[in-house]
mmCIF file of C-alpha atoms in Angstrom:
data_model
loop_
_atom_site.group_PDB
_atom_site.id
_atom_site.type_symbol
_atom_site.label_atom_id
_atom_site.label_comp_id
_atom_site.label_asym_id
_atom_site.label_seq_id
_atom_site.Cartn_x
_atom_site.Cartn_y
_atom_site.Cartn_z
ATOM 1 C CA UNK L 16 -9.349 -33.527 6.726
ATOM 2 C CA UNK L 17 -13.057 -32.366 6.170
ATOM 3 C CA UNK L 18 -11.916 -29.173 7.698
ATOM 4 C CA UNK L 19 -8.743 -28.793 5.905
ATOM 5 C CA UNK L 20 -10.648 -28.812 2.709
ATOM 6 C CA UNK L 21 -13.304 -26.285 4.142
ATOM 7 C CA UNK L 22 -10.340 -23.997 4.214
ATOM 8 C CA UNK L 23 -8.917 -24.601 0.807
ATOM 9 C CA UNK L 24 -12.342 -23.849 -0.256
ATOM 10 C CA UNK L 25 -12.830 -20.911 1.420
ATOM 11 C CA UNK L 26 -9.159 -19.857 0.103
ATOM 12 C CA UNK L 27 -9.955 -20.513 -3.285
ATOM 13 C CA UNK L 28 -13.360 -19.543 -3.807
ATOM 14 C CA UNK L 29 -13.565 -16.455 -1.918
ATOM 15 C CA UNK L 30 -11.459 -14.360 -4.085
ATOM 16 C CA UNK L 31 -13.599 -15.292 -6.783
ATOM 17 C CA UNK L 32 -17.150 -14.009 -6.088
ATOM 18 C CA UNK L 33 -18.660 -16.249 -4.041
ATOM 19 C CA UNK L 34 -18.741 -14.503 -0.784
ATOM 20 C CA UNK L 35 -20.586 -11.220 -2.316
ATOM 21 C CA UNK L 36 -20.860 -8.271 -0.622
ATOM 22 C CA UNK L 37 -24.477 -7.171 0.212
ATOM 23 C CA UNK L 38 -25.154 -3.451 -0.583
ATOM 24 C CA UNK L 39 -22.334 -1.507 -1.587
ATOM 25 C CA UNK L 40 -19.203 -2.275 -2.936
ATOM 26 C CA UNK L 41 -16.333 -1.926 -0.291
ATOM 27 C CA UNK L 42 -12.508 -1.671 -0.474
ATOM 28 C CA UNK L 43 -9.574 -1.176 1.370
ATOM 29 C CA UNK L 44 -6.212 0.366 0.788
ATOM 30 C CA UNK L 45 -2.736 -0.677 2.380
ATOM 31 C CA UNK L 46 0.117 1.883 1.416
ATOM 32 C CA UNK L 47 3.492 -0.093 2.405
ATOM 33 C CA UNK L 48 6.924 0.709 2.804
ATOM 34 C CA UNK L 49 6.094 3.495 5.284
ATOM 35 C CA UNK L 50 8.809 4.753 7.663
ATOM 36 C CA UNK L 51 12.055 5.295 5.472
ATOM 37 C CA UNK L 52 10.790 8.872 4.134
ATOM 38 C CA UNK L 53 9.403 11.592 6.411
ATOM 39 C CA UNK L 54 7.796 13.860 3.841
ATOM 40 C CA UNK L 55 6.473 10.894 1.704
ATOM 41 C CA UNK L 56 4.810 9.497 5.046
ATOM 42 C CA UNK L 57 3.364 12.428 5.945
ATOM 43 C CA UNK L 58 1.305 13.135 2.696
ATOM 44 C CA UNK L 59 0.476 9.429 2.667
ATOM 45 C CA UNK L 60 -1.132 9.475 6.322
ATOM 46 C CA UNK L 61 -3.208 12.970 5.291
ATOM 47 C CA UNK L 62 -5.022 10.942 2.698
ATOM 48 C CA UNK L 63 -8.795 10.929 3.323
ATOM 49 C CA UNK L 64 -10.594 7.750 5.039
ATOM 50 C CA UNK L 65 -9.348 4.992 6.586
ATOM 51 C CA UNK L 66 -6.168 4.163 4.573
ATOM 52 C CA UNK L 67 -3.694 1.531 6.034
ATOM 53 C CA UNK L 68 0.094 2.341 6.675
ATOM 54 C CA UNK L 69 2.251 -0.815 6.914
ATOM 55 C CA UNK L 70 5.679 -0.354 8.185
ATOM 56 C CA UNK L 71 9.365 -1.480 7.578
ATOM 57 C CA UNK L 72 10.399 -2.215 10.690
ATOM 58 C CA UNK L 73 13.144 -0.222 12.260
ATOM 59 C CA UNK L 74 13.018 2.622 9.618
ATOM 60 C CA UNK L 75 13.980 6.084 10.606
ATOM 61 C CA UNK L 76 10.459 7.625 10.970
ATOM 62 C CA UNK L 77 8.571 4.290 11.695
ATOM 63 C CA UNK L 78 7.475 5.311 15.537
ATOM 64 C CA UNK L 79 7.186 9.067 14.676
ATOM 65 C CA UNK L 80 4.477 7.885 12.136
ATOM 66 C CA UNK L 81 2.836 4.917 13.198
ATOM 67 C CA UNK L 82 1.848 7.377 15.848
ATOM 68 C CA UNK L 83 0.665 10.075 13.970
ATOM 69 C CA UNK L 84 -1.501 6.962 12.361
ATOM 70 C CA UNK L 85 -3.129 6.383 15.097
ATOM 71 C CA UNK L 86 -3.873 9.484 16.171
ATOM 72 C CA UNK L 87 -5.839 10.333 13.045
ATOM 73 C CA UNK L 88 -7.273 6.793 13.923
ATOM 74 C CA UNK L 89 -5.904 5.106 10.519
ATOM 75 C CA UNK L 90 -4.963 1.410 10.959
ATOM 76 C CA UNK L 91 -0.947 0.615 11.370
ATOM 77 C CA UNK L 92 0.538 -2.614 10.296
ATOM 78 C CA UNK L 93 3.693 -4.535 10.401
ATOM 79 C CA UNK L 94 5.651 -5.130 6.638
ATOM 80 C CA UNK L 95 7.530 -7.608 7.710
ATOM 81 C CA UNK L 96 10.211 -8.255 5.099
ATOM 82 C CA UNK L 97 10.781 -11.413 4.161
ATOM 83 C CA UNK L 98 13.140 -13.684 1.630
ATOM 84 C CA UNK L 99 12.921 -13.790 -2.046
ATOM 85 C CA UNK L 100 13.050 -16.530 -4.351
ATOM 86 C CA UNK L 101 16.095 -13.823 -6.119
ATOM 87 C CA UNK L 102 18.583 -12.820 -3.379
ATOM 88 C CA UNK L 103 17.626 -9.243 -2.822
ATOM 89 C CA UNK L 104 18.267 -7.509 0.462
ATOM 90 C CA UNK L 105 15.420 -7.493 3.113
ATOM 91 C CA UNK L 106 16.685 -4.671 5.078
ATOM 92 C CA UNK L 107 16.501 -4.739 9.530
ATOM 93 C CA UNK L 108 14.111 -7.133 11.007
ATOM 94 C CA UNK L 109 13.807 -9.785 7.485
ATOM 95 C CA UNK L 110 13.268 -13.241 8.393
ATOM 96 C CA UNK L 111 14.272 -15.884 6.263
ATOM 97 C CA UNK L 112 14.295 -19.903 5.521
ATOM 98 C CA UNK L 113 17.827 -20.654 7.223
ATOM 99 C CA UNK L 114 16.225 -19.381 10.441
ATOM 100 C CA UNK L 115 15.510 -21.649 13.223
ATOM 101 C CA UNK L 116 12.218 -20.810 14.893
ATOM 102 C CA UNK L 117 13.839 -19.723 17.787
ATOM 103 C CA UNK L 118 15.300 -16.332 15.914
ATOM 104 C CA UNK L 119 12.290 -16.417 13.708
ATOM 105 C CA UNK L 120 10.183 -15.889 16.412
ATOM 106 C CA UNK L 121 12.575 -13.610 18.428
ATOM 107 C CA UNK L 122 13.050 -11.620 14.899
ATOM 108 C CA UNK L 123 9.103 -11.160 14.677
ATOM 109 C CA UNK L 124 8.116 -10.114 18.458
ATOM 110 C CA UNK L 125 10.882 -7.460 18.191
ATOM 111 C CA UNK L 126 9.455 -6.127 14.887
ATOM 112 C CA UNK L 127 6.049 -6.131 16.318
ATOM 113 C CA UNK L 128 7.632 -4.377 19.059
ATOM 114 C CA UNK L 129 9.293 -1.629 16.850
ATOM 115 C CA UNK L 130 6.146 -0.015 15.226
ATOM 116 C CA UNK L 131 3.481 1.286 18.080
ATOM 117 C CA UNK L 132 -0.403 0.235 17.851
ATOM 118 C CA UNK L 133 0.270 -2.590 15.312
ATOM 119 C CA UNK L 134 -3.208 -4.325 14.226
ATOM 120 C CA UNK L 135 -2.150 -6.602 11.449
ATOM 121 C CA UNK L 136 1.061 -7.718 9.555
ATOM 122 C CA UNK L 137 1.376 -8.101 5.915
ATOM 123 C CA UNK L 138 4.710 -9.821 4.093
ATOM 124 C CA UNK L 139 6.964 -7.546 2.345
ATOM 125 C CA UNK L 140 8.992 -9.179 -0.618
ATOM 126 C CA UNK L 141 8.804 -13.005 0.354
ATOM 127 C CA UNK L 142 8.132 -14.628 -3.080
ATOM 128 C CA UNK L 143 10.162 -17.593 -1.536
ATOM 129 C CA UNK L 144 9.274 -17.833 2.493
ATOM 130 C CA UNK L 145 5.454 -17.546 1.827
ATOM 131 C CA UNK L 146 5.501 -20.737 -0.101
ATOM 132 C CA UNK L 147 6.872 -22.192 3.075
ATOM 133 C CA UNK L 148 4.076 -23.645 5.485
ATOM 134 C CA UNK L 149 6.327 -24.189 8.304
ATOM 135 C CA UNK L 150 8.116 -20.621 8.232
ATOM 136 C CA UNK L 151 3.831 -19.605 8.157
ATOM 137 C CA UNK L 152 2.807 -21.560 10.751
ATOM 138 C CA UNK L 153 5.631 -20.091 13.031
ATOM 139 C CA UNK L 154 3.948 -16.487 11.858
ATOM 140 C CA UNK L 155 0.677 -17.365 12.479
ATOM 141 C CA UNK L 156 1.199 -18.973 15.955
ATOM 142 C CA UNK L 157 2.579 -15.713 17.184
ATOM 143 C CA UNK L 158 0.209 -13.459 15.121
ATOM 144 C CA UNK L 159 -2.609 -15.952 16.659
ATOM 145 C CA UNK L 160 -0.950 -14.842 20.054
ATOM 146 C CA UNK L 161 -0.958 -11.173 19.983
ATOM 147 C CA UNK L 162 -4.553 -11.471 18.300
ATOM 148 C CA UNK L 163 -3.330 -9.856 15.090
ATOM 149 C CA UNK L 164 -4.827 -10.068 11.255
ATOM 150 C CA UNK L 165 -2.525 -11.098 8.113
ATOM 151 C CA UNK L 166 -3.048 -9.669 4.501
ATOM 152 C CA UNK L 167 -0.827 -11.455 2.257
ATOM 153 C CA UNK L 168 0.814 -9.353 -0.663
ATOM 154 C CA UNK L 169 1.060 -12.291 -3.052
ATOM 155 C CA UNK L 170 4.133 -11.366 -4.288
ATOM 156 C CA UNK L 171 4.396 -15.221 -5.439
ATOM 157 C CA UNK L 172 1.179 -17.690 -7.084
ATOM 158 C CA UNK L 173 2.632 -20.520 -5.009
ATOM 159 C CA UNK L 174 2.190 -18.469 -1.743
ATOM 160 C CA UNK L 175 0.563 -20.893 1.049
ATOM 161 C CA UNK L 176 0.233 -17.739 3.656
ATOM 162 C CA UNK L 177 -3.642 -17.559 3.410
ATOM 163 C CA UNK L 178 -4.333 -20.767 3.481
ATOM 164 C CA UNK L 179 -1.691 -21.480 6.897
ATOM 165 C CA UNK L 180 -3.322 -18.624 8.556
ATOM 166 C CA UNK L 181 -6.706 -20.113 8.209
ATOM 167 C CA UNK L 182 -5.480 -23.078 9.437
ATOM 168 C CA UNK L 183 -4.155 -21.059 12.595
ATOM 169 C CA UNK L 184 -7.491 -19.622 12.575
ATOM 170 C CA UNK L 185 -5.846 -16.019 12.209
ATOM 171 C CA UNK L 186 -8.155 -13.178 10.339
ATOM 172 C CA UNK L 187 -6.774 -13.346 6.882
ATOM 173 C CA UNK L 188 -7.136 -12.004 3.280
ATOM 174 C CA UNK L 189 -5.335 -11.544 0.288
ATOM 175 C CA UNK L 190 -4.463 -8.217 -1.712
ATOM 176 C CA UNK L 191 -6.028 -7.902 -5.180
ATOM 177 C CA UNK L 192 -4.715 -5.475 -6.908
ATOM 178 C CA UNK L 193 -1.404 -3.616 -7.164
ATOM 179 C CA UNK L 194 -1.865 -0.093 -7.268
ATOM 180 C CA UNK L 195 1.395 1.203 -8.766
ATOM 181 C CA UNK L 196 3.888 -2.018 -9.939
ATOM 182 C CA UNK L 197 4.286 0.542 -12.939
ATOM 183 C CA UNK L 198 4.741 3.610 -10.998
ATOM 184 C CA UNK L 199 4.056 6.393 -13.780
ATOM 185 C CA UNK L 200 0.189 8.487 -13.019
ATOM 186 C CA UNK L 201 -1.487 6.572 -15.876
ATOM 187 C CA UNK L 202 -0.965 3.223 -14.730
ATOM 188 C CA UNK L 203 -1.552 3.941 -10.984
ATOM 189 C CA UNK L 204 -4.937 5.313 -12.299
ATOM 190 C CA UNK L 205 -5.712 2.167 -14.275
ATOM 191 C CA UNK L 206 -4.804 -0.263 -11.810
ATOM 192 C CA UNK L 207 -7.567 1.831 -9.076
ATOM 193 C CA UNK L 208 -10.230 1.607 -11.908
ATOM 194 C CA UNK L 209 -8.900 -1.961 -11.889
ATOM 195 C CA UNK L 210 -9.594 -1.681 -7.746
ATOM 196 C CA UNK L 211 -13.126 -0.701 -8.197
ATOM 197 C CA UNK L 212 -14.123 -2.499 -11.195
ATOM 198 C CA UNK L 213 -13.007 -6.016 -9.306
ATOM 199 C CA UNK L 214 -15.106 -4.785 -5.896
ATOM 200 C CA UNK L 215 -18.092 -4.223 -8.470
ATOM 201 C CA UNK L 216 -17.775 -7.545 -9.704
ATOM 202 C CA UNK L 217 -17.146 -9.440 -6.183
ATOM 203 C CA UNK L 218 -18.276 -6.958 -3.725
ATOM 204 C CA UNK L 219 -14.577 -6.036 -2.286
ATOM 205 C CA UNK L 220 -11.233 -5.861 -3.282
ATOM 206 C CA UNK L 221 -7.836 -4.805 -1.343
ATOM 207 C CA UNK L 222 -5.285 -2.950 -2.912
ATOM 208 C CA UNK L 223 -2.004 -2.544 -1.736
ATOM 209 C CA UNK L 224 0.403 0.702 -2.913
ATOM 210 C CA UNK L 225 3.287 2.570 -1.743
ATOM 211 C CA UNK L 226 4.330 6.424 -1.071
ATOM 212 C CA UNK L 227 5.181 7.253 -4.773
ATOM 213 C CA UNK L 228 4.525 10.931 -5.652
ATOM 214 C CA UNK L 229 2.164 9.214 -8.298
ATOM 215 C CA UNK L 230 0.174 6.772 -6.026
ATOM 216 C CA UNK L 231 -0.622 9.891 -3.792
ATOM 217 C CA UNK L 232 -1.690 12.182 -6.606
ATOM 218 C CA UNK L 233 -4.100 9.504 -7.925
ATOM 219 C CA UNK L 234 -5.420 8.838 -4.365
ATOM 220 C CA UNK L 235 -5.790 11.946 -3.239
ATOM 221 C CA UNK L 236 -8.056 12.615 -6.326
ATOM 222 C CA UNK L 237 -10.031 9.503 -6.483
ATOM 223 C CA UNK L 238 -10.865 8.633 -2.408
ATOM 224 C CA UNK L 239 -13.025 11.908 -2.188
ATOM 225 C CA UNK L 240 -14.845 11.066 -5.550
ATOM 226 C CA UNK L 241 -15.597 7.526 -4.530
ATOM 227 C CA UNK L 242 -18.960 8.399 -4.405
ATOM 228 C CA UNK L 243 -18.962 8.568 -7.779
ATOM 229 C CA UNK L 244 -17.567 5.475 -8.485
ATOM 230 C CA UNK L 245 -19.882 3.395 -6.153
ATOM 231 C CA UNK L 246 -17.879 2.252 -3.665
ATOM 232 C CA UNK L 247 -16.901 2.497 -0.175
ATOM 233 C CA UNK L 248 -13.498 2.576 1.587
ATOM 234 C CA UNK L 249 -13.522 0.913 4.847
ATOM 235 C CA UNK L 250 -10.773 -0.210 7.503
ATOM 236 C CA UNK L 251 -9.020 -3.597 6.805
ATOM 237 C CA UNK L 252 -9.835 -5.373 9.628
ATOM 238 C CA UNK L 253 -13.859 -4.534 9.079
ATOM 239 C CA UNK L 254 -13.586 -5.844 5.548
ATOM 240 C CA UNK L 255 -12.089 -9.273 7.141
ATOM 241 C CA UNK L 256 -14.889 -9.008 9.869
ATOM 242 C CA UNK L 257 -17.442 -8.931 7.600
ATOM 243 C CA UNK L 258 -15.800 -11.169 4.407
ATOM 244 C CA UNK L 259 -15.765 -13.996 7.578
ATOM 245 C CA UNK L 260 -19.092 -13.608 8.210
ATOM 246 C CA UNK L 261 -20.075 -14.472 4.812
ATOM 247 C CA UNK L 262 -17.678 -17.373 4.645
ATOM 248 C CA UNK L 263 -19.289 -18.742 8.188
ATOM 249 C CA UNK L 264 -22.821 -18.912 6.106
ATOM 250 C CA UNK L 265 -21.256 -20.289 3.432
ATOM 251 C CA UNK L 266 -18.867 -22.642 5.143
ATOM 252 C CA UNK L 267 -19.441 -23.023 8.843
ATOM 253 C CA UNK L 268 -16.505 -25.163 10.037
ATOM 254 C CA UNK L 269 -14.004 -22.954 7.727
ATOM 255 C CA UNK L 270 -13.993 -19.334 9.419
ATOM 256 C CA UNK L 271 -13.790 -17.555 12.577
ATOM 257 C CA UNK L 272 -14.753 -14.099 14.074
ATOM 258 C CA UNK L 273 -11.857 -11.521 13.687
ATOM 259 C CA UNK L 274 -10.906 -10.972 17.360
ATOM 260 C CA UNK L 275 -10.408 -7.058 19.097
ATOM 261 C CA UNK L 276 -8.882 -5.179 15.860
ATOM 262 C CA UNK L 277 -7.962 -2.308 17.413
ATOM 263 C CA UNK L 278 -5.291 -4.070 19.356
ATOM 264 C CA UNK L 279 -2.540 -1.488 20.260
#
């Protein structure tokens, strides 16, 4: 129990300033929904520093591109689609409540095993299965397993991902900001102000986006000016690194060191 409620501290306070980042500002970027368009994926990988690509499983150009990724040494993740609280298609390799864990877990290892040099997973859709701490703890065990990190989208407020992975003692965060929900050049740009201005005010911040002819303009104008704008852009898995490290000072029985990252 006393650790359980390290954790839900941890969960809850985290997000909100109390793990501060010493020096300067740091975020990260995940673009999602990589794999289904070849031109789109290409522009998206060229961006400058160490973006994130996350992956539908099974999509046309998902192999072709995770390993371009990796070459350029950007990080390549898992999107692992999952059910919605409004019936909406998930697509190849979507796992949902009615599963036993037997094809939940069979459904997972073979989307690992679809994208190449996978260090993390993130949860694509799933408003409804990430409020489900069963269907989390089957994610985390085999996440836990291959020694992979979990970023979860929050595409619902009643999501218990973080908190389950914690609990599983895999390297976790949450995204903060949505980079392009409202897809048109203005809003993109708002929502990255947004981006920096929360990383100013709690010394980090992840934002997840996606290949949009917008969200690529507005990134590939703001990452070399973010200089300017007083921040740095680092790999995922080193912001979770070091966000645990401040959460072990803070609250030693509630984190853990973020095993290998560059797991391939």
């Amino acid at each position: 129990m006393r650790r359980r409620l390290a954790l839900l501290l941890a969960a809850l306070l985290v997000p909100f300033g109390w793990a501060q980042a010493e020096g300067e500002p740091v975020i990260s970027i995940i673009i999602d929904d990589i794999g289904g368009r070849h031109d789109a994926g290409l522009r998206a990988i060229e961006l400058p520093g160490p973006v994130a690509y996350a992956f539908l499983p099974y999509t046309p150009y998902a192999v072709e591109l995770a390993e371009l990724a990796h070459r350029k040494g950007k990080e390549v993740m898992l999107h692992l689609p999952m059910q919605t609280e409004v019936s909406r298609p998930l697509g190849p390799g979507g796992v949902t409540l009615d599963m036993d864990r037997a094809r939940f877990e069979r459904i997972v290892e073979h989307g690992l095993a679809a994208v190449p040099h996978v260090v993390g997973v993130n949860n694509h859709m799933g408003s409804l299965l990430t409020r489900h701490p069963g269907h989390m703890a089957w994610l985390m065990d085999i996440l836990k397993q291959h020694e992979l990190f979990f970023i979860d989208s929050r595409t619902s407020a009643k999501t218990v991902a973080e908190l389950i992975a914690r609990e599983h003692e895999v390297p976790v965060m949450r995204r903060h900001v949505f980079l392009d929900h409202d897809p048109s050049e203005a809003a993109v740009l708002a929502q990255f102000q947004r981006l920096v201005a929360v990383a100013r005010r709690q010394g980090y911040a992840i934002a997840i986006g996606h290949p949009y002819p917008s969200t690529l303009r507005v990134l590939e104008d703001q990452l070399p000016r973010l200089k300017e704008h007083r921040v740095e852009l680092i790999p995922v898995a080193q912001m979770i690194d070091a966000q645990q490290e401040k959460e072990q000072r803070l609250w030693p029985e509630s984190s853990f060191r973020l095993p290998t990252a560059a797991k391939n």
